[in-house]
Amino acid sequence: MRDAVVELMPDGGWSGSIQFPWRMAMAQRNQQFTPGTLVVAKGSTVAFPNLDHVRHSVYSFSKPARFEIDLYGRDQTRSYKFAVAGSVKLGCNIHDNMRGYIRVTETPFAGKTDRNGYITLRSMPAGNAKLTVWHPRLRAPRNEKSSSVRISTGDQSRKVKVRLR
Amino acid sequence: MPKFLTLRFGSLQLRIAALYTGLFALVLAAILAIAGGGLSRFGETSATRDMQANARVFNEIIDLRASQMRSSSDVLARDFGFREAVATEDAPTINSALVSLRSRSRTGAAFVVTLEGDIIASGEAGISSSDALWFKLDDGQDQGIMMVDGELSLAAASQITAPDLIGWLVLAQPMDKTELNRLTDLAAIDLEASVESASSLPATLRDRPNGEVFEYEQSERHLYYLSALPTFDDELSPRLVLRHSLTGSMAEYSGLQWLLAILALGGIVLVVGLSWRVAKTITGPLQKLDKATRQISAGNKVDLVIETDDEIGRLAGSFNQMVSAIEERERKIVHVGLHDDLTGLPNRKLFLEQLNRGVAQLRGTDQLMVVYADLDNFKVVNDTLGHPAGDMMLRDVASNLCEMLPEAMIARLGGDEFAILIDDIASDTSLASVADRIQNCFSRTIELEGQQAECSASIGIAVAPSDGNDGTTLMKNADLALYRAKSEGKSTYHFFEPALDQQARERRQTELDMRSALRDGDFELHYQPLYSIAEDRFTGFEALLRWNHPERGRISPLDFIPLAEETGLILPIGEWVIREACRQAAEWPEDVSVAVNISPKQFTYAGLTNTILQALSSTGLAASRLELEITESIFIADVEKTLSTLHNLRSLGVRIALDDFGTGYSSLSYLRSFPFDKVKIDRSFVEDLGQGGNSHAVVRAITTLADALGMDTLAEGVEIDEQLEVLKQEGCRNIQGYLFSKPMAASDVAELFENSASVQSSRVA
C-alpha cells in the first residue's frame, strides 16, 4: 500500500532535531493536494502553494491543527506551522474531493511507503521502539496501528498488515 | 302438476313463445356468461397489471422520497460550519442545526452518527439499534427503514466529510398513514400502502414471495403486492405492503355487467312480447277454429270470419266449406235415417219418435190411435207384375194416404207395412168409424202399368192410453192386432185386446217348445193310407206330423205348422220328417210308397235336394217310393226357379204330387207348366160331392185333364161311401180319407201289413 506513513519512535523518545529530505510544502495542482500525504516534523511550517488556475482554500478540523486559510489564487502561497504531533486532514472548502494529509511526527525515523508499499528507514538506534503505521483509510482508531519492535544493528525488515476502509 | 299449469302449457301459443324465449334466453345467458367472465377476467388482469406497474412506481416513489430527504440532509452535511461542528463535536451547534434541518425538511427525526458510533440527536431520538445502523452506514448504505420512536421510518443518510468521512447525517420520516397516504396520492391507481415488519404480517402474507401481485380475500377481494424494503436493521425485515381493492376496481366492470344484464332482460321481455304476438297470429285463428269445431260438435251453426288471405285464411275458407258440406250430408243422412227412401214417408224410427212425443203430450181424455196396415195382395202384385209395379203401388198408396188423412202421420215401416198415427182423438169419437175411414183409404183399385190391381189392407189398431203408455208397446200391440186381422181374413181391421198379447206370448212359448220337441223327439209321424181304387189296396201312406207336447198333450199341426213356417223352424222339422218317413217306409213292402208334405219355405230352401238324397241313401229307400207333396203356393214366388227346383227333384227319381189342387188362382196353368206325377184333388171338392152342386163336374174335369196329361189323381178327405162312388164314377184313381183309415201310428202301419189282406178286405167290403 502506498502512501502509508510509517513512524518508528525509540522508547526513549527523540530529542534531536528532525530533518526530512522532502519539501515542507503541500501544493494544490489540478485540484489535488500534492503530495497527497506529507510527513513533517513537529513545529514545521508547511507552505501551501496554489499552482492551479482556480482559487483554493485550505482547512483542517483535525485536533493537532485546526485552521482555515481563505481562498487564495494562483501562484500565491500560504503557510501554517504545525506545532502538535498527529495527523492533520486537509480539505478545500470549495472542492470537496481534494484531500490532503499531513502527518506531524516527533521522530526523524518516518516516511511514507512507495508504490509497492515499502519504506526503508535508516540510522536508527538499536533498542526497543514503537512502530506506528498510519493511513487515512486504515481501519483503526485514529487510523493508525502501533506495535513494539526491537531494533538491532544491521538490516532488518518488518511486515505490517493493516485493514483498510 | 296443477291443472292450471297443464292447461296453460297445453296452449300452442305459450309453447311457441316459451320456445323462442328459452332459446333467446339461452343465447343471452351464454353471451352474458362469456362477456361477464371476459369482463371480470379482463378487469382482474388489468387490475393486476396496474398493480404491478404501480407497485414498481411506488418503490420508486419511496426511493424518491428518500432521495428528497437525502438532498435535504446533503445540504447540511456539506455545510462547512456543520462539518466543523461535527468534526469538533460541538454538540449544541449540531443540535441546533439538526432542529432547523428537521423543520426545514419536515421530517420526523434528524440525527448524526459519528464514525465512532456515537449518535448526536436533537432531543431524544429513540433509536433502538444504533450498532446495526452504524454497520449499515459504514457499508455505504444510504437509505433504509429503521425504527425511530417505535415507528417504522424511512431514513436517508448523507455522509459528513471533513474531508474524510467523519459521520453520517440521518433524516428519518415515520412511515405512518399520513405519510403513506401522501405517497399513495402519487400513484395512478387507488392504493393502500403500509410498511410493516415481516413479523407483524399474517402468515399467509408473510410467506408470499416478494414482488408479485396476488389476490388475498378477507372481507372483500384485494390485490396485494409485497416488497422488501432496504433496512438499517436486518431484524426488522420491513415489507412494503400495497393493497388494491379488487372489488372496487371490479365495481366498474360489474356496473358494465349489470348494464348487460339489464339489456338482456329488456331483450327477453321484448322477445317474450314479440314471440307471444307472433304465436298469437298463428294460434289466434287456430283457437277460433277450435272453438268453431267444438260448437259444430255441439250442433251449433258456425260461420268463420275469414280475415286474411294467407294459409290461415284459406284454412278458414276450407273449414267453412267443410262445415256446409257436412251440414248438407248430415241433413241427408238424417232424412235418410228417418225417412223411407221409396215413398219419402217417415220410417219406423221417426214414427216411433213422433209416437212417443204424441203419447207424452196426451192430455185429459184425449186418445191416440196407432194403426198398422199391411197390404193384402202386395206379394202377388210384386210377383206377377214385377217389383217396379210393386214399388209404384207402394208410392201410390202412400200418396193416397197422405191426401186422405191429412191430420195423420203416416210412415212406412218396410215392405208393404204402413203405420198411421192419429192423435188428439176426442174421447167421444167413435174409434170404429176412424178405423173404417182408414180401411176405406186402402180399399180401392189402382192402375199399374195398364193393369187394374185391387188394393186392400189388413189393419191392426192400438189406442193410447188404454193399450199402452209408450210408443214401443203401442206399436207391438198394433202389430199383434194386425196379425190377428190378417189371420181373420183379408181387408179387415182388428183392435188390440189383451188376449192378443196372451196369444203372442203363447206363440213365443210354442216356438220354444218346438225347438225342444225337435231336440227331445216329441215329434212323431202318423201315416194315413192312400188307397188305389184300381188296385184295391193301399199303395202308399201320407206322413203326417204329430206333436206330443209333454204338458199340453197332443197339439194339432194346424196350431204349430204355420208358426213353424213363420219362424223358419219348418226347415229342421221338415228335414226330420223326410228322414223319419224314409226310414220307416224302408221297412214297408216294396210296393208301398210314402208321401211327405213339403212346405213352401222348405221348397225354396237350397239344401232340400241334398236332404232328400241323404235320406234316401241312408235308409236305402228307392227314390220312386218317395212322393213329395207340394202346394200350388210355391208357384206364387219365382216361377222359373220353382220349375228348376221341381226338375231337380224329379231328376232324383222321386215322385211329385200337387197337393190341395183346385184352390189356387190358376191351378190349371200349373198343370201345364210341370208334369206332376199326381194331382191331389182338394177336400173341398170332395166334401161337396153327393150334395149336388157342381163339384161333380169339377172333379170330372180334373180327372179328365189329369188323365190326358198322364197324371195320377187322388181325392182327399173321402169320408162317406157316396163320395167314393162318385169318385170311382168320375175316374179318380186313388182315395184318401177317414172312409178307409184315420192317420195311424207307425207301429199300427207295421201291424197293418202283417194282416194286410184282412184289413183291405174288411175296409173295401
JSON list of N, CA and C in Angstrom, two decimals, chain B residues 511-545:
[
{"chain": "B", "resi": 511, "resn": "GLU", "atom": "N", "xyz": [-143.02, -71.70, -29.97]},
{"chain": "B", "resi": 511, "resn": "GLU", "atom": "CA", "xyz": [-141.79, -71.75, -30.77]},
{"chain": "B", "resi": 511, "resn": "GLU", "atom": "C", "xyz": [-140.67, -72.40, -29.97]},
{"chain": "B", "resi": 512, "resn": "LEU", "atom": "N", "xyz": [-140.55, -71.94, -28.70]},
{"chain": "B", "resi": 512, "resn": "LEU", "atom": "CA", "xyz": [-139.51, -72.53, -27.84]},
{"chain": "B", "resi": 512, "resn": "LEU", "atom": "C", "xyz": [-139.74, -74.03, -27.68]},
{"chain": "B", "resi": 513, "resn": "ASP", "atom": "N", "xyz": [-141.02, -74.37, -27.47]},
{"chain": "B", "resi": 513, "resn": "ASP", "atom": "CA", "xyz": [-141.33, -75.78, -27.25]},
{"chain": "B", "resi": 513, "resn": "ASP", "atom": "C", "xyz": [-141.01, -76.62, -28.48]},
{"chain": "B", "resi": 514, "resn": "MET", "atom": "N", "xyz": [-141.25, -76.03, -29.67]},
{"chain": "B", "resi": 514, "resn": "MET", "atom": "CA", "xyz": [-140.95, -76.77, -30.88]},
{"chain": "B", "resi": 514, "resn": "MET", "atom": "C", "xyz": [-139.47, -77.11, -30.96]},
{"chain": "B", "resi": 515, "resn": "ARG", "atom": "N", "xyz": [-138.67, -76.15, -30.57]},
{"chain": "B", "resi": 515, "resn": "ARG", "atom": "CA", "xyz": [-137.22, -76.40, -30.60]},
{"chain": "B", "resi": 515, "resn": "ARG", "atom": "C", "xyz": [-136.87, -77.56, -29.68]},
{"chain": "B", "resi": 516, "resn": "SER", "atom": "N", "xyz": [-137.46, -77.51, -28.47]},
{"chain": "B", "resi": 516, "resn": "SER", "atom": "CA", "xyz": [-137.11, -78.60, -27.56]},
{"chain": "B", "resi": 516, "resn": "SER", "atom": "C", "xyz": [-137.73, -79.92, -28.01]},
{"chain": "B", "resi": 517, "resn": "ALA", "atom": "N", "xyz": [-138.91, -79.85, -28.67]},
{"chain": "B", "resi": 517, "resn": "ALA", "atom": "CA", "xyz": [-139.53, -81.08, -29.17]},
{"chain": "B", "resi": 517, "resn": "ALA", "atom": "C", "xyz": [-138.64, -81.74, -30.21]},
{"chain": "B", "resi": 518, "resn": "LEU", "atom": "N", "xyz": [-138.09, -80.88, -31.06]},
{"chain": "B", "resi": 518, "resn": "LEU", "atom": "CA", "xyz": [-137.19, -81.40, -32.10]},
{"chain": "B", "resi": 518, "resn": "LEU", "atom": "C", "xyz": [-135.98, -82.09, -31.46]},
{"chain": "B", "resi": 519, "resn": "ARG", "atom": "N", "xyz": [-135.53, -81.47, -30.37]},
{"chain": "B", "resi": 519, "resn": "ARG", "atom": "CA", "xyz": [-134.36, -81.99, -29.69]},
{"chain": "B", "resi": 519, "resn": "ARG", "atom": "C", "xyz": [-134.71, -83.26, -28.91]},
{"chain": "B", "resi": 520, "resn": "ASP", "atom": "N", "xyz": [-135.90, -83.24, -28.24]},
{"chain": "B", "resi": 520, "resn": "ASP", "atom": "CA", "xyz": [-136.23, -84.33, -27.33]},
{"chain": "B", "resi": 520, "resn": "ASP", "atom": "C", "xyz": [-137.01, -85.46, -28.01]},
{"chain": "B", "resi": 521, "resn": "GLY", "atom": "N", "xyz": [-137.29, -85.28, -29.30]},
{"chain": "B", "resi": 521, "resn": "GLY", "atom": "CA", "xyz": [-138.02, -86.35, -30.00]},
{"chain": "B", "resi": 521, "resn": "GLY", "atom": "C", "xyz": [-139.50, -86.39, -29.65]},
{"chain": "B", "resi": 522, "resn": "ASP", "atom": "N", "xyz": [-140.12, -85.25, -29.38]},
{"chain": "B", "resi": 522, "resn": "ASP", "atom": "CA", "xyz": [-141.55, -85.22, -29.09]},
{"chain": "B", "resi": 522, "resn": "ASP", "atom": "C", "xyz": [-142.40, -85.25, -30.36]},
{"chain": "B", "resi": 523, "resn": "PHE", "atom": "N", "xyz": [-141.73, -85.08, -31.50]},
{"chain": "B", "resi": 523, "resn": "PHE", "atom": "CA", "xyz": [-142.48, -85.17, -32.76]},
{"chain": "B", "resi": 523, "resn": "PHE", "atom": "C", "xyz": [-142.62, -86.64, -33.15]},
{"chain": "B", "resi": 524, "resn": "GLU", "atom": "N", "xyz": [-143.66, -86.85, -33.86]},
{"chain": "B", "resi": 524, "resn": "GLU", "atom": "CA", "xyz": [-143.96, -88.25, -34.24]},
{"chain": "B", "resi": 524, "resn": "GLU", "atom": "C", "xyz": [-144.65, -88.21, -35.60]},
{"chain": "B", "resi": 525, "resn": "LEU", "atom": "N", "xyz": [-144.41, -89.23, -36.40]},
{"chain": "B", "resi": 525, "resn": "LEU", "atom": "CA", "xyz": [-145.09, -89.26, -37.69]},
{"chain": "B", "resi": 525, "resn": "LEU", "atom": "C", "xyz": [-146.26, -90.25, -37.63]},
{"chain": "B", "resi": 526, "resn": "HIS", "atom": "N", "xyz": [-147.40, -89.81, -38.10]},
{"chain": "B", "resi": 526, "resn": "HIS", "atom": "CA", "xyz": [-148.53, -90.72, -38.30]},
{"chain": "B", "resi": 526, "resn": "HIS", "atom": "C", "xyz": [-148.74, -90.86, -39.79]},
{"chain": "B", "resi": 527, "resn": "TYR", "atom": "N", "xyz": [-149.35, -91.93, -40.16]},
{"chain": "B", "resi": 527, "resn": "TYR", "atom": "CA", "xyz": [-149.49, -92.21, -41.60]},
{"chain": "B", "resi": 527, "resn": "TYR", "atom": "C", "xyz": [-150.95, -92.45, -41.95]},
{"chain": "B", "resi": 528, "resn": "GLN", "atom": "N", "xyz": [-151.34, -91.76, -43.01]},
{"chain": "B", "resi": 528, "resn": "GLN", "atom": "CA", "xyz": [-152.70, -92.01, -43.50]},
{"chain": "B", "resi": 528, "resn": "GLN", "atom": "C", "xyz": [-152.62, -92.76, -44.83]},
{"chain": "B", "resi": 529, "resn": "PRO", "atom": "N", "xyz": [-153.28, -93.87, -44.90]},
{"chain": "B", "resi": 529, "resn": "PRO", "atom": "CA", "xyz": [-153.17, -94.71, -46.10]},
{"chain": "B", "resi": 529, "resn": "PRO", "atom": "C", "xyz": [-153.72, -94.00, -47.33]},
{"chain": "B", "resi": 530, "resn": "LEU", "atom": "N", "xyz": [-153.12, -94.31, -48.47]},
{"chain": "B", "resi": 530, "resn": "LEU", "atom": "CA", "xyz": [-153.59, -93.87, -49.77]},
{"chain": "B", "resi": 530, "resn": "LEU", "atom": "C", "xyz": [-154.08, -95.13, -50.50]},
{"chain": "B", "resi": 531, "resn": "TYR", "atom": "N", "xyz": [-155.32, -95.12, -50.84]},
{"chain": "B", "resi": 531, "resn": "TYR", "atom": "CA", "xyz": [-155.94, -96.35, -51.37]},
{"chain": "B", "resi": 531, "resn": "TYR", "atom": "C", "xyz": [-156.11, -96.23, -52.88]},
{"chain": "B", "resi": 532, "resn": "SER", "atom": "N", "xyz": [-155.63, -97.22, -53.58]},
{"chain": "B", "resi": 532, "resn": "SER", "atom": "CA", "xyz": [-155.79, -97.25, -55.03]},
{"chain": "B", "resi": 532, "resn": "SER", "atom": "C", "xyz": [-157.05, -98.02, -55.40]},
{"chain": "B", "resi": 533, "resn": "ILE", "atom": "N", "xyz": [-157.94, -97.28, -56.08]},
{"chain": "B", "resi": 533, "resn": "ILE", "atom": "CA", "xyz": [-159.22, -97.93, -56.45]},
{"chain": "B", "resi": 533, "resn": "ILE", "atom": "C", "xyz": [-158.97, -99.04, -57.43]},
{"chain": "B", "resi": 534, "resn": "ALA", "atom": "N", "xyz": [-158.05, -98.76, -58.36]},
{"chain": "B", "resi": 534, "resn": "ALA", "atom": "CA", "xyz": [-157.82, -99.75, -59.40]},
{"chain": "B", "resi": 534, "resn": "ALA", "atom": "C", "xyz": [-157.21, -101.02, -58.83]},
{"chain": "B", "resi": 535, "resn": "GLU", "atom": "N", "xyz": [-156.23, -100.81, -57.95]},
{"chain": "B", "resi": 535, "resn": "GLU", "atom": "CA", "xyz": [-155.54, -102.00, -57.43]},
{"chain": "B", "resi": 535, "resn": "GLU", "atom": "C", "xyz": [-156.23, -102.56, -56.21]},
{"chain": "B", "resi": 536, "resn": "ASP", "atom": "N", "xyz": [-157.15, -101.77, -55.67]},
{"chain": "B", "resi": 536, "resn": "ASP", "atom": "CA", "xyz": [-157.90, -102.17, -54.48]},
{"chain": "B", "resi": 536, "resn": "ASP", "atom": "C", "xyz": [-156.97, -102.52, -53.34]},
{"chain": "B", "resi": 537, "resn": "ARG", "atom": "N", "xyz": [-156.02, -101.64, -53.13]},
{"chain": "B", "resi": 537, "resn": "ARG", "atom": "CA", "xyz": [-155.10, -101.84, -52.00]},
{"chain": "B", "resi": 537, "resn": "ARG", "atom": "C", "xyz": [-154.49, -100.49, -51.60]},
{"chain": "B", "resi": 538, "resn": "PHE", "atom": "N", "xyz": [-153.81, -100.52, -50.44]},
{"chain": "B", "resi": 538, "resn": "PHE", "atom": "CA", "xyz": [-153.08, -99.33, -50.01]},
{"chain": "B", "resi": 538, "resn": "PHE", "atom": "C", "xyz": [-151.76, -99.28, -50.75]},
{"chain": "B", "resi": 539, "resn": "THR", "atom": "N", "xyz": [-151.63, -98.32, -51.60]},
{"chain": "B", "resi": 539, "resn": "THR", "atom": "CA", "xyz": [-150.36, -98.23, -52.36]},
{"chain": "B", "resi": 539, "resn": "THR", "atom": "C", "xyz": [-149.37, -97.30, -51.69]},
{"chain": "B", "resi": 540, "resn": "GLY", "atom": "N", "xyz": [-149.85, -96.54, -50.74]},
{"chain": "B", "resi": 540, "resn": "GLY", "atom": "CA", "xyz": [-148.89, -95.65, -50.05]},
{"chain": "B", "resi": 540, "resn": "GLY", "atom": "C", "xyz": [-149.51, -95.02, -48.81]},
{"chain": "B", "resi": 541, "resn": "PHE", "atom": "N", "xyz": [-148.66, -94.28, -48.08]},
{"chain": "B", "resi": 541, "resn": "PHE", "atom": "CA", "xyz": [-149.12, -93.58, -46.89]},
{"chain": "B", "resi": 541, "resn": "PHE", "atom": "C", "xyz": [-148.61, -92.15, -46.92]},
{"chain": "B", "resi": 542, "resn": "GLU", "atom": "N", "xyz": [-149.50, -91.25, -46.50]},
{"chain": "B", "resi": 542, "resn": "GLU", "atom": "CA", "xyz": [-149.02, -89.86, -46.36]},
{"chain": "B", "resi": 542, "resn": "GLU", "atom": "C", "xyz": [-148.55, -89.66, -44.93]},
{"chain": "B", "resi": 543, "resn": "ALA", "atom": "N", "xyz": [-147.31, -89.19, -44.82]},
{"chain": "B", "resi": 543, "resn": "ALA", "atom": "CA", "xyz": [-146.75, -88.96, -43.48]},
{"chain": "B", "resi": 543, "resn": "ALA", "atom": "C", "xyz": [-147.31, -87.64, -42.94]},
{"chain": "B", "resi": 544, "resn": "LEU", "atom": "N", "xyz": [-147.88, -87.72, -41.72]},
{"chain": "B", "resi": 544, "resn": "LEU", "atom": "CA", "xyz": [-148.44, -86.53, -41.11]},
{"chain": "B", "resi": 544, "resn": "LEU", "atom": "C", "xyz": [-147.77, -86.31, -39.75]},
{"chain": "B", "resi": 545, "resn": "LEU", "atom": "N", "xyz": [-147.41, -85.05, -39.51]},
{"chain": "B", "resi": 545, "resn": "LEU", "atom": "CA", "xyz": [-146.63, -84.74, -38.31]},
{"chain": "B", "resi": 545, "resn": "LEU", "atom": "C", "xyz": [-147.55, -84.61, -37.11]}
]
